[in-house]
XYZ file of N, CA and C in Angstrom:
675
model
N 13.512 -61.212 60.305
C 12.722 -61.715 61.823
C 11.527 -60.588 61.548
N 9.872 -61.744 61.034
C 8.721 -60.607 61.083
C 8.137 -60.863 62.233
N 8.064 -59.410 62.689
C 7.510 -59.342 64.141
C 6.050 -58.948 64.097
N 5.062 -59.283 64.635
C 3.229 -58.796 64.454
C 2.770 -58.371 65.659
N 2.074 -57.607 65.389
C 1.086 -57.047 66.288
C -0.018 -57.566 66.488
N -0.979 -57.556 67.402
C -2.339 -58.493 67.342
C -3.067 -56.975 67.999
N -4.348 -56.948 67.264
C -5.493 -55.867 67.397
C -6.643 -56.648 67.121
N -7.214 -56.821 68.478
C -8.572 -57.247 68.514
C -8.483 -58.687 67.578
N -7.603 -59.250 67.564
C -7.936 -60.452 67.019
C -7.245 -60.470 65.383
N -6.714 -59.031 65.342
C -6.037 -59.125 63.533
C -4.616 -59.345 64.015
N -4.144 -59.907 63.115
C -2.440 -59.542 63.149
C -1.868 -58.947 62.157
N -1.530 -57.889 62.374
C -0.809 -56.785 61.623
C 0.741 -57.037 61.419
N 1.333 -57.396 60.062
C 2.752 -57.447 60.221
C 3.561 -55.916 59.659
N 4.444 -55.981 60.762
C 5.238 -54.326 60.265
C 5.945 -54.579 59.665
N 6.431 -55.570 58.634
C 7.308 -55.680 57.654
C 7.333 -54.408 56.925
N 5.938 -54.837 56.065
C 5.672 -53.546 54.627
C 5.524 -51.985 55.030
N 5.226 -51.499 56.560
C 5.638 -50.499 57.007
C 6.991 -50.265 57.305
N 7.867 -50.825 57.676
C 9.640 -50.714 57.641
C 9.943 -50.347 56.212
N 9.577 -51.742 55.207
C 10.081 -51.420 54.018
C 9.281 -50.065 53.391
N 8.484 -49.727 53.661
C 7.932 -48.498 52.991
C 8.559 -47.301 53.316
N 9.405 -47.357 55.083
C 10.009 -46.013 55.602
C 11.162 -46.064 54.840
N 11.810 -47.607 54.766
C 13.386 -47.579 54.002
C 13.247 -47.134 52.779
N 12.072 -47.353 51.511
C 12.445 -47.119 50.402
C 12.089 -45.341 50.235
N 11.089 -45.125 51.046
C 10.958 -43.728 51.265
C 12.378 -42.216 51.188
N 13.040 -43.268 52.201
C 14.255 -42.688 52.840
C 15.180 -42.526 51.559
N 15.396 -43.972 51.067
C 16.497 -43.957 49.995
C 16.221 -42.885 48.744
N 14.814 -42.649 48.487
C 14.060 -41.778 47.330
C 14.316 -40.149 47.855
N 14.466 -40.171 48.793
C 14.694 -38.801 49.395
C 16.175 -38.636 49.181
N 17.170 -39.872 49.508
C 18.632 -39.389 49.496
C 18.939 -39.509 48.052
N 18.240 -39.903 46.992
C 18.450 -39.839 45.554
C 18.228 -38.575 45.322
N 17.100 -38.271 45.399
C 16.172 -36.692 44.998
C 17.417 -35.639 45.436
N 18.071 -35.989 47.004
C 18.957 -34.709 47.082
C 19.983 -34.892 46.386
N 20.744 -36.413 46.119
C 21.797 -36.441 45.438
C 21.863 -35.455 44.059
N 20.505 -36.032 43.541
C 20.321 -35.288 42.021
C 20.420 -33.888 42.043
N 19.801 -33.713 43.437
C 19.361 -31.873 43.584
C 20.985 -31.312 43.760
N 21.714 -31.849 44.263
C 22.659 -31.070 44.652
C 24.148 -31.442 43.359
N 23.512 -32.389 42.710
C 24.020 -32.513 41.168
C 23.929 -31.744 40.224
N 22.702 -31.732 40.168
C 21.890 -30.585 38.703
C 21.379 -29.376 39.160
N 21.362 -28.947 40.204
C 20.795 -27.828 41.184
C 21.179 -26.302 40.088
N 22.259 -27.077 39.593
C 23.128 -25.450 39.113
C 22.140 -25.499 37.856
N 21.272 -26.482 37.211
C 20.868 -25.985 36.120
C 19.613 -25.160 35.790
N 18.564 -25.462 36.619
C 17.369 -24.224 36.839
C 18.272 -22.915 37.370
N 19.380 -22.646 37.707
C 19.798 -21.415 38.363
C 20.384 -20.686 37.124
N 21.484 -21.474 36.302
C 21.485 -21.287 34.927
C 20.762 -20.317 33.951
N 19.640 -21.098 33.832
C 18.384 -21.234 32.913
C 17.732 -19.755 33.623
N 17.346 -19.588 34.765
C 16.981 -18.630 35.474
C 17.640 -17.007 35.290
N 18.837 -17.513 35.608
C 20.104 -16.204 35.460
C 20.011 -15.707 33.658
N 19.993 -16.940 32.824
C 19.316 -16.901 31.524
C 19.017 -16.152 31.106
N 17.594 -16.314 31.567
C 16.095 -15.550 31.276
C 16.395 -14.466 31.229
N 16.421 -13.881 32.834
C 16.765 -12.683 33.219
C 17.856 -11.814 32.715
N 19.024 -12.258 32.561
C 20.212 -11.853 31.956
C 19.393 -11.213 30.194
N 18.624 -12.174 29.644
C 18.591 -12.050 28.282
C 17.521 -10.777 28.340
N 16.954 -11.129 29.186
C 15.430 -10.013 29.417
C 16.132 -8.481 29.512
N 17.110 -8.402 30.211
C 17.484 -7.347 30.792
C 18.424 -6.927 29.562
N 19.000 -7.486 28.827
C 20.165 -7.394 27.679
C 19.405 -6.888 26.500
N 18.009 -7.389 26.501
C 17.155 -6.949 25.534
C 16.499 -5.877 26.000
N 16.242 -5.574 27.115
C 15.559 -3.865 27.382
C 16.866 -2.748 27.140
N 18.176 -3.151 27.339
C 19.582 -2.549 27.217
C 19.571 -2.011 26.084
N 19.324 -2.976 24.939
C 19.066 -2.892 23.518
C 18.272 -2.177 23.245
N 17.132 -1.996 23.329
C 16.142 -1.051 23.184
C 16.099 0.220 23.410
N 16.715 0.162 24.858
C 16.837 1.566 25.631
C 17.890 2.524 24.993
N 18.991 1.787 24.651
C 20.013 1.945 23.765
C 19.672 2.782 21.692
N 18.955 2.014 21.409
C 18.637 2.268 20.215
C 17.622 3.296 19.999
N 16.483 3.597 21.001
C 15.825 4.348 21.265
C 16.681 6.106 21.267
N 17.866 5.737 22.205
C 17.986 6.879 22.630
C 19.101 7.424 21.592
N 19.625 6.791 21.009
C 20.259 6.771 19.084
C 19.290 7.731 18.379
N 17.794 6.615 18.504
C 17.290 7.309 17.260
C 16.887 8.945 17.755
N 16.920 9.186 19.127
C 16.376 10.440 19.697
C 17.479 11.488 19.318
N 18.492 11.259 19.381
C 19.758 11.584 19.051
C 19.950 12.077 17.682
N 20.082 11.508 16.523
C 19.744 11.684 15.269
C 18.591 12.337 15.254
N 17.450 11.976 15.743
C 16.193 13.221 15.720
C 16.580 14.483 16.023
N 17.113 14.502 17.028
C 17.330 15.989 17.558
C 18.421 16.639 16.590
N 19.229 16.057 15.999
C 20.639 16.761 15.236
C 19.868 17.066 14.004
N 18.933 15.953 13.453
C 18.111 16.540 12.027
C 17.274 18.397 12.472
N 16.838 18.270 13.482
C 15.766 19.231 13.825
C 17.180 20.531 13.578
N 17.687 19.935 14.613
C 18.778 21.080 14.790
C 19.405 21.701 13.506
N 19.639 20.718 12.726
C 20.339 21.204 11.204
C 19.186 22.084 10.295
N 17.937 21.755 10.164
C 17.400 22.322 10.011
C 16.835 23.781 10.239
N 16.924 23.466 11.752
C 17.176 25.327 12.131
C 18.023 26.122 11.933
N 18.777 25.916 11.457
C 20.344 26.617 11.207
C 19.801 27.718 9.920
N 20.131 28.739 10.588
C 19.645 29.701 9.809
C 20.614 30.331 8.185
N 22.147 29.614 8.515
C 22.737 29.713 7.665
C 22.573 28.135 6.833
N 22.424 28.771 5.236
C 22.413 27.864 4.020
C 23.497 26.790 4.543
N 24.446 27.497 4.035
C 25.856 26.542 3.978
C 26.112 25.841 5.415
N 25.746 26.160 6.617
C 25.883 25.072 7.732
C 24.896 24.115 7.711
N 23.532 24.757 7.359
C 22.726 23.621 7.010
C 22.930 22.614 6.411
N 23.318 23.111 5.131
C 23.735 21.605 4.260
C 25.154 21.016 4.847
N 25.871 21.426 5.208
C 26.662 20.603 5.792
C 26.681 19.694 7.194
N 25.761 20.059 7.887
C 25.320 19.395 8.802
C 24.185 18.437 8.752
N 23.377 18.433 7.574
C 22.774 17.642 6.573
C 23.195 16.521 6.400
N 24.380 17.063 5.425
C 25.419 16.171 5.032
C 26.017 15.174 5.984
N 26.173 15.367 6.967
C 27.031 14.544 8.081
C 25.895 13.626 8.399
N 24.715 14.037 9.342
C 23.453 13.330 9.162
C 23.116 12.021 8.228
N 22.808 12.384 6.783
C 22.902 10.923 5.882
C 24.078 10.086 5.514
N 25.464 10.848 5.927
C 26.864 9.923 6.018
C 26.721 9.102 7.637
N 26.199 9.319 8.135
C 26.013 8.611 9.588
C 25.129 7.436 9.428
N 24.109 7.892 8.424
C 23.349 6.453 8.393
C 22.153 6.534 9.240
N 21.196 5.304 9.160
C 20.415 5.249 10.161
C 18.693 5.728 9.385
N 17.665 5.969 10.029
C 16.263 6.123 9.526
C 16.285 7.352 9.093
N 16.872 8.198 9.712
C 16.985 10.098 9.713
C 18.034 10.144 8.161
N 18.755 9.366 7.565
C 19.894 9.861 6.593
C 18.726 9.833 5.309
N 18.116 9.538 4.703
C 17.761 9.799 3.390
C 16.584 11.341 3.873
N 16.022 11.188 4.692
C 15.367 12.656 4.546
C 16.576 13.860 4.918
N 17.857 13.582 5.369
C 18.535 14.917 5.557
C 18.873 14.662 4.341
N 19.077 13.231 3.809
C 20.071 13.462 2.382
C 18.540 15.077 1.228
N 17.721 14.148 1.338
C 16.501 15.012 0.569
C 16.446 16.574 0.758
N 16.344 16.955 2.371
C 16.628 17.803 2.462
C 17.737 18.717 2.033
N 19.086 18.331 2.246
C 20.502 18.769 1.762
C 20.184 19.408 0.103
N 19.373 18.447 -0.798
C 19.488 18.648 -1.834
C 18.424 19.841 -2.433
N 17.202 20.021 -1.274
C 16.463 21.395 -1.357
C 17.408 22.485 -0.996
N 18.405 22.351 -0.010
C 19.227 23.489 0.420
C 20.102 24.197 -0.721
N 21.055 22.997 -1.542
C 21.513 23.281 -2.129
C 20.973 23.653 -3.523
N 19.357 23.472 -4.010
C 19.069 24.128 -4.943
C 18.528 25.144 -4.540
N 18.345 25.976 -3.105
C 17.921 27.033 -3.135
C 19.445 28.070 -3.093
N 20.528 27.224 -3.177
C 21.919 28.087 -3.497
C 21.890 28.083 -4.761
N 21.097 27.500 -5.290
C 21.108 27.647 -7.374
C 22.123 26.873 -7.688
N 22.705 25.947 -7.113
C 23.506 24.655 -7.582
C 22.389 23.515 -8.012
N 21.951 23.549 -9.242
C 21.194 23.220 -9.881
C 21.942 21.800 -9.593
N 23.184 21.577 -10.532
C 23.695 20.275 -10.999
C 23.765 19.601 -9.446
N 24.147 20.257 -8.200
C 24.882 19.747 -7.113
C 23.582 18.783 -6.750
N 22.310 19.254 -6.429
C 20.836 19.434 -6.409
C 20.399 18.133 -6.706
N 20.945 17.731 -8.613
C 20.132 16.946 -8.875
C 21.198 15.540 -9.015
N 22.508 16.013 -8.586
C 23.369 14.732 -8.269
C 23.133 14.298 -7.014
N 22.447 15.112 -5.798
C 21.741 14.936 -4.337
C 20.408 13.971 -5.118
N 19.659 14.017 -5.989
C 18.401 13.608 -6.266
C 18.546 12.176 -6.727
N 19.482 12.396 -7.870
C 19.788 10.993 -8.734
C 20.055 10.259 -7.920
N 21.120 10.152 -7.128
C 21.895 9.582 -5.941
C 20.814 8.203 -5.208
N 19.704 9.071 -5.154
C 18.533 8.686 -4.455
C 17.424 7.880 -4.998
N 17.513 8.187 -6.251
C 15.945 7.880 -7.552
C 16.190 6.086 -7.638
N 17.611 5.580 -7.181
C 16.910 4.270 -8.304
C 16.495 3.032 -7.223
N 15.844 3.650 -6.390
C 14.957 2.623 -5.261
C 13.598 2.741 -5.654
N 12.662 1.795 -4.901
C 11.203 2.054 -4.588
C 10.584 2.521 -3.816
N 11.732 2.464 -2.954
C 11.081 3.165 -1.509
C 10.362 4.813 -1.749
N 9.823 5.039 -0.379
C 9.296 6.441 -0.761
C 9.971 7.476 -0.812
N 11.569 7.550 -0.290
C 12.437 8.701 -0.442
C 12.971 8.404 -2.115
N 12.816 7.504 -3.114
C 13.402 7.283 -3.976
C 12.484 7.643 -4.332
N 11.118 7.750 -4.619
C 10.167 8.140 -5.620
C 10.362 9.654 -5.213
N 10.305 10.127 -4.188
C 10.395 12.071 -3.981
C 11.877 12.499 -4.818
N 12.282 11.621 -4.359
C 13.927 11.755 -5.141
C 13.475 12.129 -6.748
N 12.962 11.001 -6.873
C 12.641 11.160 -8.617
C 11.899 12.277 -9.151
N 10.894 12.557 -8.398
C 9.866 13.252 -8.624
C 10.634 15.074 -8.972
N 11.216 15.021 -7.363
C 11.909 16.567 -7.583
C 13.235 16.399 -8.775
N 13.431 15.849 -9.199
C 14.820 15.678 -10.703
C 13.748 15.727 -11.547
N 12.974 15.521 -11.972
C 11.716 15.021 -12.715
C 11.286 17.045 -13.140
N 11.019 17.313 -12.324
C 10.519 19.215 -11.959
C 11.680 19.847 -12.243
N 12.755 19.468 -11.583
C 14.020 20.521 -11.715
C 14.586 20.196 -13.180
N 14.276 19.343 -14.256
C 15.076 18.869 -15.410
C 13.605 19.178 -16.378
N 12.607 19.184 -15.456
C 11.908 20.028 -17.010
C 11.494 19.511 -18.525
N 11.593 20.070 -19.431
C 11.357 19.923 -20.745
C 13.000 19.272 -21.185
N 13.692 19.635 -20.017
C 15.263 19.092 -20.679
C 15.467 17.755 -21.068
N 14.558 16.724 -19.756
C 14.322 15.411 -19.979
C 14.113 15.434 -21.616
N 14.638 13.886 -21.836
C 13.838 13.213 -23.235
C 12.353 12.773 -22.660
N 11.552 12.685 -23.575
C 10.172 12.755 -23.435
C 10.149 11.472 -22.425
N 10.513 10.376 -23.420
C 10.319 8.982 -23.283
C 10.827 8.472 -22.361
N 11.668 9.120 -21.672
C 12.189 8.659 -20.354
C 11.610 9.400 -19.462
N 11.288 10.817 -19.367
C 10.380 11.274 -18.494
C 8.917 10.949 -18.522
N 8.117 10.304 -19.621
C 7.051 9.503 -19.665
C 7.179 8.518 -18.419
N 8.241 7.002 -19.028
C 8.295 6.185 -18.080
C 8.770 6.193 -16.689
N 9.300 7.076 -16.351
C 9.509 7.713 -14.780
C 8.481 7.868 -14.114
N 7.513 9.116 -14.870
C 6.137 9.277 -14.236
C 5.292 8.140 -14.161
N 5.085 7.491 -15.065
C 3.981 6.066 -15.292
C 4.761 5.238 -13.915
N 5.919 5.000 -13.832
C 6.266 4.074 -12.803
C 5.741 4.592 -11.184
N 5.523 6.158 -11.395
C 4.936 6.676 -9.981
C 3.293 6.882 -9.969
N 2.487 6.993 -10.991
C 1.154 7.235 -11.150
C 0.519 6.169 -11.188
N 0.679 5.030 -10.451
C -0.184 3.592 -10.496
C -0.911 3.795 -9.335
N -2.155 2.700 -9.043
C -3.415 3.490 -8.403
C -2.711 2.764 -7.209
N -3.254 3.652 -6.191
C -2.213 3.337 -5.263
C -1.072 3.724 -4.024
N -0.638 4.451 -5.391
C 0.947 4.987 -5.350
C 0.524 6.502 -4.492
N 1.491 6.576 -3.131
C 1.259 8.001 -2.166
C 1.082 9.205 -3.398
N 2.431 9.175 -4.285
C 2.204 10.290 -5.046
C 2.130 10.039 -6.438
N 0.630 9.328 -6.395
C -0.001 9.265 -7.885
C -0.680 10.419 -8.262
N -1.026 11.414 -7.541
C -1.648 12.614 -8.163
C -0.507 13.909 -8.274
N 0.631 13.864 -8.245
C 1.734 14.873 -8.174
C 2.199 13.863 -9.515
N 2.038 12.705 -9.703
C 2.858 12.182 -10.988
C 2.090 12.661 -12.104
N 0.887 12.131 -11.714
C -0.355 12.224 -12.920
C -0.006 14.069 -13.371
N -0.151 15.036 -12.227
C -0.131 16.552 -12.663
C 1.287 16.614 -13.537
N 2.273 15.983 -13.340
C 3.408 16.095 -14.023
C 3.636 15.422 -14.875
N 2.411 14.781 -15.215
C 2.355 13.925 -16.427
C 1.787 14.997 -17.619
N 0.452 15.784 -17.260
C -0.070 16.409 -17.888
C 1.102 17.913 -18.191
N 1.688 17.919 -17.201
C 2.714 19.155 -17.619
C 3.781 18.607 -18.921
N 4.242 17.226 -18.835
C 5.047 16.953 -19.826
C 3.914 16.999 -20.966
N 3.295 16.887 -21.058
C 2.128 16.704 -22.468
C 2.187 18.194 -23.182
N 1.798 18.911 -21.789
C 2.034 20.636 -22.749
C 3.092 21.153 -22.661
N 4.273 20.703 -22.646
C 5.647 20.711 -23.154
C 5.734 19.937 -24.507
N 5.405 19.092 -24.506
C 5.457 18.025 -26.161
C 3.933 18.497 -26.954
N 3.399 19.935 -26.261
C 2.493 20.463 -27.664
C 1.093 19.419 -27.520
N 0.934 18.813 -26.483
C -0.583 17.699 -26.933
C -0.928 18.125 -25.694
N -2.178 19.520 -25.963
C -2.959 19.707 -25.070
C -4.117 19.162 -24.709
N -4.418 18.624 -25.446
C -5.568 17.556 -25.283
C -5.583 16.365 -24.385
N -4.149 15.798 -24.352
C -3.977 14.788 -23.609
C -3.710 15.651 -22.231
N -3.484 16.789 -22.121
C -2.803 17.272 -20.896
C -4.549 17.579 -19.910
N -5.228 18.279 -20.704
C -6.814 18.404 -20.089
C -7.367 16.876 -19.993
N -7.432 16.359 -20.894
C -7.513 14.719 -20.083
C -7.079 14.347 -19.141
N -5.973 14.528 -18.520
C -5.299 13.925 -17.287
C -5.569 15.428 -16.099
N -5.785 16.707 -16.386
C -6.313 17.549 -15.452
C -7.715 17.195 -14.902
N -8.726 16.503 -15.787
C -9.829 16.485 -15.730
C -10.251 15.115 -14.716
N -9.298 14.537 -15.140
C -8.987 13.082 -14.244
C -8.740 13.105 -13.081
N -7.726 14.379 -12.855
C -7.205 14.767 -11.267
C -8.558 14.991 -10.782
N -9.378 15.816 -11.364
C -10.386 16.671 -10.464
C -11.547 15.667 -10.126
N -11.177 14.582 -10.796
C -12.330 13.637 -9.951
C -11.826 12.358 -9.417
N -10.635 12.405 -9.012
C -9.640 11.533 -8.781
C -9.866 11.991 -7.232
N -9.756 10.542 -6.705
C -10.045 10.609 -5.275
C -8.720 10.873 -3.993
N -9.160 11.721 -2.870
C -7.809 11.908 -1.925
C -7.408 13.331 -2.952
N -7.491 13.748 -3.597
C -7.281 15.096 -4.126
C -7.164 16.279 -3.360
N -6.002 16.960 -3.310
C -5.996 17.916 -2.678
C -6.920 19.329 -3.231
N -7.797 20.170 -2.472
C -8.252 21.309 -3.026
C -7.262 22.177 -3.841
N -6.611 22.614 -3.363
C -5.399 22.977 -3.770
C -5.043 22.718 -5.798
N -4.798 21.610 -5.698
C -4.587 20.512 -7.113
C -5.822 20.300 -7.651
N -6.773 20.550 -7.388
C -8.110 20.854 -8.113
C -8.360 21.880 -8.604
N -8.177 22.750 -8.113
C -8.129 24.332 -8.027
C -6.799 24.542 -9.493
N -5.626 24.232 -9.192
C -4.938 24.340 -10.495
C -5.158 23.534 -11.692
N -5.808 22.464 -11.670
C -5.895 21.465 -12.600
C -7.193 22.403 -13.430
N -8.100 22.910 -12.808
C -9.269 23.734 -13.470
C -8.555 24.591 -13.693
N -7.515 25.419 -13.267
C -7.221 26.884 -13.981
C -6.156 26.146 -15.462
N -5.735 25.325 -15.385
C -4.970 24.510 -16.567
C -5.825 24.434 -17.426
N -6.896 23.633 -17.296
C -8.045 23.080 -18.386
C -8.339 24.385 -19.413
N -8.943 25.468 -18.615
C -9.416 26.652 -19.097
C -8.180 27.346 -19.791
N -6.902 27.152 -19.164
C -5.967 28.305 -19.810
C -5.086 27.348 -21.497
N -5.880 25.844 -20.931
C -5.610 25.279 -22.636
C -6.764 25.037 -23.280
N -7.801 25.859 -23.207
C -9.112 25.957 -24.027
C -10.253 24.920 -23.704
N -9.747 24.138 -22.931
C -11.031 22.955 -22.662
C -12.158 23.877 -21.633
N -13.055 22.975 -21.266
C -14.147 23.075 -20.748
C -14.216 22.048 -19.541
N -15.026 23.071 -18.406
C -14.704 22.244 -17.005
C -16.030 21.772 -17.095
N -16.399 20.343 -16.564
C -17.833 19.542 -16.405
C -18.574 20.211 -15.573
N -20.294 20.094 -15.634
C -21.213 20.986 -15.072
C -21.180 19.818 -13.827
């Protein structure tokens, strides 16, 4: 039945309004049903995000605490007065792994060398010198310095050339060692040439410049004006 209401001569049907009200209620019922059916999804998503963020923060905190503990252990080991205890604690740190392990191993090799155990020290350095990271290069340089002229000349030069490349952090140290190697081989001219280069090299310490000048004069060379 179509009911009409008259306002000032105009007829307005209330049928459309009734249909709109019913349609709106139906939409509300459907939305409510969907909400009841799928309301768990946003809850799970939110919980996952919050839980994931919390877990990541926990991991970061745990890693930071572990790194701090390893650092404290390294400092404590280095502060040991007894060389044997110091070497033993450094060995334990290096065996446990982590960023501090290669640092501990380098220090342990130095402690062993202080105890006049050259073979033991070289064994430590050699075990680290097969990589291309900063610790491997330090270990290689230390081993070359200890062996000195006991090394095969070609092997010694090849190892130093690999470190004396432009941009390498230990370039100038390797160059100085190359000059010393040339002195051991009786090639003073080549040694003077390298020492002269070191004086002009960028970022060279004043101590190394002074040593280079002394070596040039000791080898019979002349300093540039």
